[in-house]
mmCIF file of C-alpha atoms and ligand atoms in Angstrom:
data_model
loop_
_atom_site.group_PDB
_atom_site.id
_atom_site.type_symbol
_atom_site.label_atom_id
_atom_site.label_comp_id
_atom_site.label_asym_id
_atom_site.label_seq_id
_atom_site.Cartn_x
_atom_site.Cartn_y
_atom_site.Cartn_z
ATOM 1 C CA UNK R 1461 -22.523 -32.413 97.411
ATOM 2 C CA UNK R 1462 -26.275 -32.200 97.084
ATOM 3 C CA UNK R 1463 -27.913 -35.405 98.344
ATOM 4 C CA UNK R 1464 -29.565 -36.711 95.142
ATOM 5 C CA UNK R 1465 -32.400 -38.969 96.405
ATOM 6 C CA UNK R 1466 -32.466 -42.765 96.444
ATOM 7 C CA UNK R 1467 -32.491 -43.469 92.693
ATOM 8 C CA UNK R 1468 -29.222 -41.654 92.031
ATOM 9 C CA UNK R 1469 -27.705 -42.917 95.298
ATOM 10 C CA UNK R 1470 -28.498 -46.571 94.516
ATOM 11 C CA UNK R 1471 -28.212 -46.262 90.738
ATOM 12 C CA UNK R 1472 -27.511 -49.953 90.000
ATOM 13 C CA UNK R 1473 -30.438 -51.214 92.054
ATOM 14 C CA UNK R 1474 -32.985 -48.794 90.566
ATOM 15 C CA UNK R 1475 -32.526 -48.671 86.798
ATOM 16 C CA UNK R 1476 -34.420 -45.943 84.906
ATOM 17 C CA UNK R 1477 -33.518 -43.407 82.198
ATOM 18 C CA UNK R 1478 -31.701 -40.458 83.776
ATOM 19 C CA UNK R 1479 -34.075 -38.006 82.058
ATOM 20 C CA UNK R 1480 -37.108 -39.743 83.611
ATOM 21 C CA UNK R 1481 -35.993 -39.533 87.246
ATOM 22 C CA UNK R 1482 -38.678 -37.889 89.371
ATOM 23 C CA UNK R 1483 -37.291 -37.104 92.814
ATOM 24 C CA UNK R 1484 -38.002 -34.946 95.835
ATOM 25 C CA UNK R 1485 -34.631 -36.027 97.292
ATOM 26 C CA UNK R 1486 -36.282 -38.611 99.522
ATOM 27 C CA UNK R 1487 -34.339 -41.029 101.731
ATOM 28 C CA UNK R 1488 -31.189 -40.452 103.787
ATOM 29 C CA UNK R 1489 -33.385 -40.347 106.900
ATOM 30 C CA UNK R 1490 -31.766 -40.409 110.352
ATOM 31 C CA UNK R 1491 -31.326 -43.513 112.452
ATOM 32 C CA UNK R 1492 -32.009 -42.099 115.877
ATOM 33 C CA UNK R 1493 -31.132 -43.882 119.131
ATOM 34 C CA UNK R 1494 -33.613 -44.131 121.986
ATOM 35 C CA UNK R 1495 -32.172 -42.869 125.248
ATOM 36 C CA UNK R 1496 -34.997 -42.248 127.685
ATOM 37 C CA UNK R 1497 -37.613 -44.731 126.509
ATOM 38 C CA UNK R 1498 -35.217 -47.687 126.833
ATOM 39 C CA UNK R 1499 -34.119 -46.431 130.252
ATOM 40 C CA UNK R 1500 -37.578 -45.736 131.667
ATOM 41 C CA UNK R 1501 -38.943 -49.061 130.480
ATOM 42 C CA UNK R 1502 -35.784 -50.982 131.337
ATOM 43 C CA UNK R 1503 -35.390 -52.397 127.864
ATOM 44 C CA UNK R 1504 -32.154 -54.460 127.688
ATOM 45 C CA UNK R 1505 -31.432 -53.427 124.102
ATOM 46 C CA UNK R 1506 -29.880 -50.826 121.815
ATOM 47 C CA UNK R 1507 -33.021 -49.363 120.233
ATOM 48 C CA UNK R 1508 -32.908 -47.237 117.081
ATOM 49 C CA UNK R 1509 -35.733 -45.513 115.263
ATOM 50 C CA UNK R 1510 -35.559 -45.117 111.490
ATOM 51 C CA UNK R 1511 -37.271 -41.757 111.129
ATOM 52 C CA UNK R 1512 -39.209 -42.199 107.925
ATOM 53 C CA UNK R 1513 -41.513 -39.329 108.833
ATOM 54 C CA UNK R 1514 -38.637 -37.078 107.778
ATOM 55 C CA UNK R 1515 -39.072 -37.933 104.116
ATOM 56 C CA UNK R 1516 -40.372 -35.086 101.894
ATOM 57 C CA UNK R 1517 -44.073 -36.002 102.208
ATOM 58 C CA UNK R 1518 -43.666 -37.236 105.779
ATOM 59 C CA UNK R 1519 -43.705 -41.000 105.258
ATOM 60 C CA UNK R 1520 -41.688 -43.935 103.908
ATOM 61 C CA UNK R 1521 -43.945 -44.054 100.865
ATOM 62 C CA UNK R 1522 -41.677 -41.535 99.103
ATOM 63 C CA UNK R 1523 -39.000 -44.206 98.591
ATOM 64 C CA UNK R 1524 -41.290 -46.404 96.555
ATOM 65 C CA UNK R 1525 -43.077 -43.530 94.880
ATOM 66 C CA UNK R 1526 -39.960 -41.860 93.447
ATOM 67 C CA UNK R 1527 -39.174 -45.064 91.592
ATOM 68 C CA UNK R 1528 -42.753 -46.007 90.619
ATOM 69 C CA UNK R 1529 -43.464 -42.517 89.236
ATOM 70 C CA UNK R 1530 -40.090 -42.368 87.458
ATOM 71 C CA UNK R 1531 -40.817 -45.691 85.753
ATOM 72 C CA UNK R 1532 -44.352 -44.516 84.884
ATOM 73 C CA UNK R 1533 -42.909 -41.329 83.415
ATOM 74 C CA UNK R 1534 -40.345 -43.313 81.429
ATOM 75 C CA UNK R 1535 -43.100 -45.566 80.050
ATOM 76 C CA UNK R 1536 -45.123 -42.524 78.956
ATOM 77 C CA UNK R 1537 -48.200 -42.884 81.176
ATOM 78 C CA UNK R 1538 -50.446 -39.829 81.574
ATOM 79 C CA UNK R 1539 -51.737 -40.649 85.059
ATOM 80 C CA UNK R 1540 -50.973 -42.672 88.173
ATOM 81 C CA UNK R 1541 -53.712 -44.134 90.337
ATOM 82 C CA UNK R 1542 -53.748 -45.576 93.847
ATOM 83 C CA UNK R 1543 -56.056 -46.643 96.624
ATOM 84 C CA UNK R 1544 -54.787 -45.462 99.950
ATOM 85 C CA UNK R 1545 -55.246 -45.190 103.668
ATOM 86 C CA UNK R 1546 -53.548 -41.802 103.151
ATOM 87 C CA UNK R 1547 -49.784 -41.844 102.920
ATOM 88 C CA UNK R 1548 -49.543 -43.512 99.525
ATOM 89 C CA UNK R 1549 -51.952 -40.941 98.115
ATOM 90 C CA UNK R 1550 -49.972 -38.042 99.591
ATOM 91 C CA UNK R 1551 -46.767 -39.371 98.022
ATOM 92 C CA UNK R 1552 -48.417 -40.197 94.677
ATOM 93 C CA UNK R 1553 -49.879 -36.688 94.504
ATOM 94 C CA UNK R 1554 -46.552 -35.012 95.274
ATOM 95 C CA UNK R 1555 -44.440 -37.059 92.845
ATOM 96 C CA UNK R 1556 -47.068 -36.824 90.081
ATOM 97 C CA UNK R 1557 -47.051 -33.047 90.424
ATOM 98 C CA UNK R 1558 -43.261 -33.018 90.131
ATOM 99 C CA UNK R 1559 -43.538 -35.189 86.993
ATOM 100 C CA UNK R 1560 -46.359 -33.179 85.398
ATOM 101 C CA UNK R 1561 -48.647 -36.203 85.582
ATOM 102 C CA UNK R 1562 -52.164 -36.551 86.911
ATOM 103 C CA UNK R 1563 -52.663 -38.373 90.241
ATOM 104 C CA UNK R 1564 -55.957 -40.198 90.813
ATOM 105 C CA UNK R 1565 -56.581 -41.188 94.401
ATOM 106 C CA UNK R 1566 -59.332 -43.374 95.876
ATOM 107 C CA UNK R 1567 -59.711 -43.365 99.659
ATOM 108 C CA UNK R 1568 -62.085 -44.865 102.240
ATOM 109 C CA UNK R 1569 -64.479 -42.084 103.210
ATOM 110 C CA UNK R 1570 -63.914 -40.585 106.660
ATOM 111 C CA UNK R 1571 -60.968 -42.861 107.484
ATOM 112 C CA UNK R 1572 -57.994 -40.933 106.168
ATOM 113 C CA UNK R 1573 -56.090 -38.729 108.622
ATOM 114 C CA UNK R 1574 -56.514 -35.056 107.915
ATOM 115 C CA UNK R 1575 -52.903 -34.186 107.143
ATOM 116 C CA UNK R 1576 -52.737 -36.869 104.464
ATOM 117 C CA UNK R 1577 -55.936 -35.746 102.752
ATOM 118 C CA UNK R 1578 -54.675 -32.155 102.845
ATOM 119 C CA UNK R 1579 -51.476 -33.247 101.108
ATOM 120 C CA UNK R 1580 -53.230 -35.097 98.279
ATOM 121 C CA UNK R 1581 -55.442 -32.092 97.737
ATOM 122 C CA UNK R 1582 -52.794 -29.374 97.806
ATOM 123 C CA UNK R 1583 -50.637 -31.295 95.314
ATOM 124 C CA UNK R 1584 -53.567 -31.274 92.911
ATOM 125 C CA UNK R 1585 -54.598 -34.931 92.905
ATOM 126 C CA UNK R 1586 -58.139 -35.827 91.884
ATOM 127 C CA UNK R 1587 -59.424 -37.338 95.117
ATOM 128 C CA UNK R 1588 -62.358 -39.763 95.170
ATOM 129 C CA UNK R 1589 -63.815 -41.331 98.294
ATOM 130 C CA UNK R 1590 -65.794 -44.548 98.550
ATOM 131 C CA UNK R 1591 -68.157 -45.881 101.184
ATOM 132 C CA UNK R 1592 -66.155 -48.886 102.304
ATOM 133 C CA UNK R 1593 -62.634 -49.610 103.426
ATOM 134 C CA UNK R 1594 -59.222 -49.627 101.732
ATOM 135 C CA UNK R 1595 -59.854 -53.031 100.201
ATOM 136 C CA UNK R 1596 -62.946 -51.730 98.351
ATOM 137 C CA UNK R 1597 -60.948 -48.729 97.109
ATOM 138 C CA UNK R 1598 -58.197 -51.034 95.818
ATOM 139 C CA UNK R 1599 -60.712 -53.012 93.738
ATOM 140 C CA UNK R 1600 -61.831 -49.799 92.029
ATOM 141 C CA UNK R 1601 -58.318 -48.637 91.161
ATOM 142 C CA UNK R 1602 -57.229 -52.028 89.814
ATOM 143 C CA UNK R 1603 -59.993 -51.756 87.217
ATOM 144 C CA UNK R 1604 -59.250 -48.135 86.285
ATOM 145 C CA UNK R 1605 -55.563 -49.048 85.915
ATOM 146 C CA UNK R 1606 -56.475 -51.207 82.933
ATOM 147 C CA UNK R 1607 -56.859 -47.966 80.946
ATOM 148 C CA UNK R 1608 -53.798 -47.614 78.645
ATOM 149 C CA UNK R 1609 -52.908 -44.124 79.907
ATOM 150 C CA UNK R 1610 -53.128 -44.997 83.600
ATOM 151 C CA UNK R 1611 -50.769 -47.019 85.782
ATOM 152 C CA UNK R 1612 -51.200 -48.376 89.289
ATOM 153 C CA UNK R 1613 -48.790 -47.197 91.997
ATOM 154 C CA UNK R 1614 -50.016 -49.295 94.920
ATOM 155 C CA UNK R 1615 -47.449 -51.715 96.293
ATOM 156 C CA UNK R 1616 -48.627 -54.403 93.850
ATOM 157 C CA UNK R 1617 -46.468 -52.322 91.486
ATOM 158 C CA UNK R 1618 -43.033 -53.994 91.870
ATOM 159 C CA UNK R 1619 -41.186 -50.682 91.517
ATOM 160 C CA UNK R 1620 -42.615 -49.519 94.839
ATOM 161 C CA UNK R 1621 -40.969 -52.279 96.848
ATOM 162 C CA UNK R 1622 -37.712 -51.898 94.908
ATOM 163 C CA UNK R 1623 -37.525 -48.276 96.030
ATOM 164 C CA UNK R 1624 -38.474 -49.109 99.604
ATOM 165 C CA UNK R 1625 -35.508 -51.501 99.937
ATOM 166 C CA UNK R 1626 -33.307 -48.423 100.171
ATOM 167 C CA UNK R 1627 -34.268 -47.904 103.827
ATOM 168 C CA UNK R 1628 -32.606 -51.211 104.733
ATOM 169 C CA UNK R 1629 -29.508 -50.208 102.729
ATOM 170 C CA UNK R 1630 -29.261 -46.992 104.749
ATOM 171 C CA UNK R 1631 -29.623 -48.816 108.069
ATOM 172 C CA UNK R 1632 -26.760 -51.166 107.196
ATOM 173 C CA UNK R 1633 -24.662 -48.152 106.162
ATOM 174 C CA UNK R 1634 -25.445 -46.401 109.483
ATOM 175 C CA UNK R 1635 -24.823 -49.378 111.788
ATOM 176 C CA UNK R 1636 -22.066 -51.001 109.725
ATOM 177 C CA UNK R 1637 -24.196 -54.154 109.713
ATOM 178 C CA UNK R 1638 -27.829 -55.253 109.849
ATOM 179 C CA UNK R 1639 -29.465 -55.075 113.311
ATOM 180 C CA UNK R 1640 -30.359 -58.245 115.236
ATOM 181 C CA UNK R 1641 -34.069 -57.454 115.030
ATOM 182 C CA UNK R 1642 -36.146 -55.229 112.789
ATOM 183 C CA UNK R 1643 -39.578 -54.164 114.072
ATOM 184 C CA UNK R 1644 -42.090 -52.735 111.634
ATOM 185 C CA UNK R 1645 -45.827 -52.004 111.348
ATOM 186 C CA UNK R 1646 -47.731 -54.143 108.840
ATOM 187 C CA UNK R 1647 -50.688 -52.973 106.755
ATOM 188 C CA UNK R 1648 -50.537 -54.093 103.146
ATOM 189 C CA UNK R 1649 -47.319 -55.831 104.191
ATOM 190 C CA UNK R 1650 -45.205 -54.331 101.421
ATOM 191 C CA UNK R 1651 -42.643 -52.596 103.599
ATOM 192 C CA UNK R 1652 -41.669 -55.669 105.622
ATOM 193 C CA UNK R 1653 -41.036 -57.498 102.338
ATOM 194 C CA UNK R 1654 -39.047 -54.578 100.909
ATOM 195 C CA UNK R 1655 -36.793 -54.291 103.985
ATOM 196 C CA UNK R 1656 -36.067 -58.011 103.954
ATOM 197 C CA UNK R 1657 -35.114 -57.890 100.276
ATOM 198 C CA UNK R 1658 -32.923 -54.885 101.005
ATOM 199 C CA UNK R 1659 -31.119 -56.599 103.879
ATOM 200 C CA UNK R 1660 -30.643 -59.735 101.824
ATOM 201 C CA UNK R 1661 -29.249 -57.792 98.868
ATOM 202 C CA UNK R 1662 -26.625 -56.096 101.081
ATOM 203 C CA UNK R 1663 -25.860 -59.413 102.779
ATOM 204 C CA UNK R 1664 -25.262 -61.087 99.406
ATOM 205 C CA UNK R 1665 -22.921 -58.257 98.413
ATOM 206 C CA UNK R 1666 -21.005 -58.759 101.649
ATOM 207 C CA UNK R 1667 -21.984 -55.325 102.980
ATOM 208 C CA UNK R 1668 -23.839 -56.859 105.953
ATOM 209 C CA UNK R 1669 -22.497 -59.810 107.938
ATOM 210 C CA UNK R 1670 -25.818 -60.822 109.468
ATOM 211 C CA UNK R 1671 -29.526 -60.727 108.675
ATOM 212 C CA UNK R 1672 -32.163 -59.445 111.106
ATOM 213 C CA UNK R 1673 -35.185 -61.290 112.403
ATOM 214 C CA UNK R 1674 -38.126 -59.435 110.848
ATOM 215 C CA UNK R 1675 -40.848 -58.722 113.419
ATOM 216 C CA UNK R 1676 -44.056 -57.261 111.992
ATOM 217 C CA UNK R 1677 -47.017 -55.857 113.917
ATOM 218 C CA UNK R 1678 -50.614 -55.449 112.825
ATOM 219 C CA UNK R 1679 -53.297 -53.626 114.816
ATOM 220 C CA UNK R 1680 -55.430 -56.151 116.702
ATOM 221 C CA UNK R 1681 -58.683 -55.039 115.010
ATOM 222 C CA UNK R 1682 -57.065 -55.299 111.576
ATOM 223 C CA UNK R 1683 -54.879 -58.359 111.856
ATOM 224 C CA UNK R 1684 -55.737 -60.693 108.959
ATOM 225 C CA UNK R 1685 -52.258 -62.241 108.778
ATOM 226 C CA UNK R 1686 -52.225 -63.003 112.504
ATOM 227 C CA UNK R 1687 -55.752 -64.402 112.459
ATOM 228 C CA UNK R 1688 -55.273 -66.270 109.207
ATOM 229 C CA UNK R 1689 -58.316 -64.893 107.398
ATOM 230 C CA UNK R 1690 -59.558 -61.749 105.622
ATOM 231 C CA UNK R 1691 -61.051 -59.176 108.018
ATOM 232 C CA UNK R 1692 -64.211 -57.801 106.391
ATOM 233 C CA UNK R 1693 -64.511 -54.764 108.642
ATOM 234 C CA UNK R 1694 -61.049 -53.841 109.914
ATOM 235 C CA UNK R 1695 -60.946 -51.302 112.736
ATOM 236 C CA UNK R 1696 -58.100 -49.485 114.492
ATOM 237 C CA UNK R 1697 -57.111 -45.971 115.552
ATOM 238 C CA UNK R 1698 -54.034 -46.531 113.398
ATOM 239 C CA UNK R 1699 -55.943 -45.748 110.190
ATOM 240 C CA UNK R 1700 -52.814 -46.171 108.029
ATOM 241 C CA UNK R 1701 -52.877 -49.926 108.721
ATOM 242 C CA UNK R 1702 -56.652 -50.393 108.709
ATOM 243 C CA UNK R 1703 -56.427 -53.097 106.047
ATOM 244 C CA UNK R 1704 -58.328 -56.383 106.023
ATOM 245 C CA UNK R 1705 -56.783 -58.128 103.012
ATOM 246 C CA UNK R 1706 -53.101 -57.195 102.577
ATOM 247 C CA UNK R 1707 -51.777 -57.109 99.024
ATOM 248 C CA UNK R 1708 -48.455 -58.708 100.017
ATOM 249 C CA UNK R 1709 -49.876 -61.227 102.504
ATOM 250 C CA UNK R 1710 -48.114 -64.390 101.228
ATOM 251 C CA UNK R 1711 -44.763 -62.687 100.690
ATOM 252 C CA UNK R 1712 -44.860 -61.236 104.221
ATOM 253 C CA UNK R 1713 -45.545 -64.649 105.737
ATOM 254 C CA UNK R 1714 -42.560 -66.007 103.833
ATOM 255 C CA UNK R 1715 -40.367 -63.192 105.184
ATOM 256 C CA UNK R 1716 -41.398 -64.001 108.750
ATOM 257 C CA UNK R 1717 -40.453 -67.651 108.254
ATOM 258 C CA UNK R 1718 -37.257 -67.083 106.295
ATOM 259 C CA UNK R 1719 -35.924 -64.471 108.722
ATOM 260 C CA UNK R 1720 -36.970 -66.490 111.802
ATOM 261 C CA UNK R 1721 -39.189 -63.592 112.806
ATOM 262 C CA UNK R 1722 -42.963 -63.331 113.090
ATOM 263 C CA UNK R 1723 -46.043 -61.194 112.508
ATOM 264 C CA UNK R 1724 -48.056 -60.465 115.652
ATOM 265 C CA UNK R 1725 -50.736 -58.012 116.789
ATOM 266 C CA UNK R 1726 -50.788 -55.108 119.235
ATOM 267 C CA UNK R 1727 -53.969 -53.529 120.587
ATOM 268 C CA UNK R 1728 -54.989 -49.924 119.974
ATOM 269 C CA UNK R 1729 -54.305 -49.289 123.649
ATOM 270 C CA UNK R 1730 -50.748 -50.555 123.308
ATOM 271 C CA UNK R 1731 -50.286 -48.543 120.112
ATOM 272 C CA UNK R 1732 -51.492 -45.294 121.707
ATOM 273 C CA UNK R 1733 -49.412 -45.850 124.809
ATOM 274 C CA UNK R 1734 -46.252 -46.347 122.708
ATOM 275 C CA UNK R 1735 -47.239 -43.330 120.553
ATOM 276 C CA UNK R 1736 -47.256 -41.103 123.629
ATOM 277 C CA UNK R 1737 -44.173 -42.654 125.203
ATOM 278 C CA UNK R 1738 -41.901 -42.137 122.212
ATOM 279 C CA UNK R 1739 -43.106 -38.538 121.941
ATOM 280 C CA UNK R 1740 -42.723 -37.798 125.651
ATOM 281 C CA UNK R 1741 -39.558 -39.754 126.398
ATOM 282 C CA UNK R 1742 -37.538 -39.604 123.180
ATOM 283 C CA UNK R 1743 -38.901 -36.412 121.633
ATOM 284 C CA UNK R 1744 -40.118 -37.896 118.404
ATOM 285 C CA UNK R 1745 -43.679 -37.511 117.112
ATOM 286 C CA UNK R 1746 -44.773 -40.362 114.850
ATOM 287 C CA UNK R 1747 -48.222 -41.307 113.657
ATOM 288 C CA UNK R 1748 -50.185 -44.037 115.477
ATOM 289 C CA UNK R 1749 -49.521 -46.773 112.879
ATOM 290 C CA UNK R 1750 -45.787 -46.191 113.239
ATOM 291 C CA UNK R 1751 -46.016 -46.680 116.989
ATOM 292 C CA UNK R 1752 -47.225 -50.253 116.414
ATOM 293 C CA UNK R 1753 -43.560 -51.176 115.970
ATOM 294 C CA UNK R 1754 -42.581 -49.638 119.321
ATOM 295 C CA UNK R 1755 -45.607 -51.200 121.003
ATOM 296 C CA UNK R 1756 -44.290 -54.482 119.641
ATOM 297 C CA UNK R 1757 -40.830 -53.892 121.108
ATOM 298 C CA UNK R 1758 -42.310 -53.077 124.518
ATOM 299 C CA UNK R 1759 -44.543 -56.150 124.435
ATOM 300 C CA UNK R 1760 -41.748 -58.514 123.404
ATOM 301 C CA UNK R 1761 -39.389 -57.063 126.023
ATOM 302 C CA UNK R 1762 -42.004 -57.773 128.705
ATOM 303 C CA UNK R 1763 -41.962 -61.386 127.559
ATOM 304 C CA UNK R 1764 -38.156 -61.556 127.862
ATOM 305 C CA UNK R 1765 -37.756 -62.030 124.122
ATOM 306 C CA UNK R 1766 -34.551 -60.100 123.488
ATOM 307 C CA UNK R 1767 -31.006 -61.290 123.988
ATOM 308 C CA UNK R 1768 -29.138 -58.756 126.115
ATOM 309 C CA UNK R 1769 -27.742 -55.728 124.328
ATOM 310 C CA UNK R 1770 -29.292 -56.784 121.013
ATOM 311 C CA UNK R 1771 -29.573 -54.103 118.347
ATOM 312 C CA UNK R 1772 -33.172 -53.377 117.412
ATOM 313 C CA UNK R 1773 -34.375 -51.045 114.678
ATOM 314 C CA UNK R 1774 -37.968 -49.809 114.646
ATOM 315 C CA UNK R 1775 -39.257 -48.193 111.496
ATOM 316 C CA UNK R 1776 -41.293 -45.111 112.393
ATOM 317 C CA UNK R 1777 -43.127 -45.043 109.096
ATOM 318 C CA UNK R 1778 -44.882 -41.660 109.188
ATOM 319 C CA UNK R 1779 -44.769 -38.269 110.892
ATOM 320 C CA UNK R 1780 -47.143 -37.491 113.750
ATOM 321 C CA UNK R 1781 -48.384 -34.308 112.072
ATOM 322 C CA UNK R 1782 -50.116 -36.504 109.513
ATOM 323 C CA UNK R 1783 -52.837 -37.144 112.081
ATOM 324 C CA UNK R 1784 -53.222 -34.064 114.278
ATOM 325 C CA UNK R 1785 -56.729 -35.056 115.387
ATOM 326 C CA UNK R 1786 -55.408 -38.177 117.117
ATOM 327 C CA UNK R 1787 -52.670 -36.235 118.907
ATOM 328 C CA UNK R 1788 -55.183 -33.709 120.197
ATOM 329 C CA UNK R 1789 -57.600 -36.443 121.241
ATOM 330 C CA UNK R 1790 -54.861 -38.171 123.251
ATOM 331 C CA UNK R 1791 -53.866 -35.023 125.120
ATOM 332 C CA UNK R 1792 -55.386 -32.864 127.843
ATOM 333 C CA UNK R 1793 -57.085 -29.694 126.615
ATOM 334 C CA UNK R 1794 -55.055 -26.464 126.931
ATOM 335 C CA UNK R 1795 -55.685 -24.828 130.320
ATOM 336 C CA UNK R 1796 -57.504 -21.525 130.127
ATOM 337 C CA UNK R 1797 -55.984 -18.715 132.202
ATOM 338 C CA UNK R 1798 -56.272 -14.965 132.290
ATOM 339 C CA UNK R 1799 -53.198 -13.454 130.644
ATOM 340 C CA UNK R 1800 -51.179 -13.507 133.862
ATOM 341 C CA UNK R 1801 -47.928 -15.242 134.812
ATOM 342 C CA UNK R 1802 -49.068 -15.543 138.422
ATOM 343 C CA UNK R 1803 -52.025 -17.671 137.511
ATOM 344 C CA UNK R 1804 -49.844 -19.858 135.285
ATOM 345 C CA UNK R 1805 -47.198 -20.379 137.977
ATOM 346 C CA UNK R 1806 -49.882 -21.336 140.517
ATOM 347 C CA UNK R 1807 -51.010 -24.144 138.245
ATOM 348 C CA UNK R 1808 -47.646 -25.891 137.815
ATOM 349 C CA UNK R 1809 -45.125 -27.638 140.016
ATOM 350 C CA UNK R 1810 -41.501 -26.909 139.187
HETATM 351 C C1 AN7 Y 384 -47.595 -44.759 108.385
HETATM 352 O O1 AN7 Y 384 -50.927 -45.280 102.373
HETATM 353 O O2 AN7 Y 384 -51.167 -48.677 102.831
HETATM 354 O O3 AN7 Y 384 -47.337 -52.824 105.395
HETATM 355 O O4 AN7 Y 384 -52.319 -46.662 101.463
HETATM 356 O O5 AN7 Y 384 -49.000 -45.307 106.017
HETATM 357 O O6 AN7 Y 384 -46.152 -51.593 103.568
HETATM 358 O O7 AN7 Y 384 -48.622 -51.396 103.836
HETATM 359 C C2 AN7 Y 384 -50.057 -47.149 104.225
HETATM 360 C C3 AN7 Y 384 -49.370 -48.027 105.000
HETATM 361 C C4 AN7 Y 384 -47.297 -48.380 108.025
HETATM 362 C C5 AN7 Y 384 -48.039 -50.093 106.446
HETATM 363 N N1 AN7 Y 384 -47.191 -47.133 108.482
HETATM 364 O O8 AN7 Y 384 -47.082 -50.378 105.472
HETATM 365 C C6 AN7 Y 384 -51.399 -46.416 102.252
HETATM 366 C C7 AN7 Y 384 -50.880 -47.516 103.100
HETATM 367 C C8 AN7 Y 384 -47.755 -46.120 107.819
HETATM 368 C C9 AN7 Y 384 -48.462 -46.348 106.642
HETATM 369 C C10 AN7 Y 384 -47.986 -48.679 106.873
HETATM 370 C C11 AN7 Y 384 -48.594 -47.670 106.176
HETATM 371 P P1 AN7 Y 384 -47.305 -51.609 104.503
#
């Protein structure tokens, strides 16, 4: 049978008229077990990556966007609008094109990874850039969304988080239960809230016996929740989570408390190190923001945090190809040789 996307898979949780469903068959992403990274770093855990970069537009945003755009289509809106550090705009543009709607996108100038901008553009979104960060862009779109033909598809839109819960459902289906710990990057803090709601919903239905501790990670230069105040000028190489005033701040703090987890920070150095390690040891290329979750696992393991053999899921939120410039910057330049095998063989040790 053709996999139908999350709305048709979880029909009771995501109500919308059948004729309004806008899907790119998102979801059903693999849960992929770390073999070499856990071994090399001596991590005493069963570590799984939820590969959200394998969604149709290359990030977890597709789960929320299929539902938000379907509901917008059902309600008869002409256009969707979002502010974005990149992935939301890529997903909004793709789903709007599928729905025959207009996507309006407002981004912080110069701070959106190239792959994401390319996606918004090729799907035909109208892309605007502002001098200022994500938070400034969000203020603009909130005002435009007051227009009767336009609706907001940032994660303030409750349909987004309802769709994103589906990732937690899938994890429980894959493992047969919730994991002991769930590690996740935090930007606007919507995803951590969505996962928790998803785990709780399956727990209440008796489909999961336990609930995970939710462990969120912000980038140290953009860590308003950790520092307890708005960051006026957030900075981090992980541009996806370069957010100084998260939309779901309060709700995320409640999740950390209720799940007996926490929200902490990892430095750009730790993020980039994890980014390279998962690519070079486990063969998976995620974007820098996604690696914040793995950096968090490594950091907590160093502090002896985990009980032995605990199951840990890390959400790898977006594909590495989203941000090719960062990958190239983190790697040695290609070695120039004359077109000869001899010269190549002289330069390597086998
Ligand atoms: C790869 O696209 O906010 O904590 O505008 O793209 O739910 O915000 C992206 C966020 C993590 C943080 N990883 O998730 C946007 C945007 C990646 C992301 C996050 C984002 P939230």
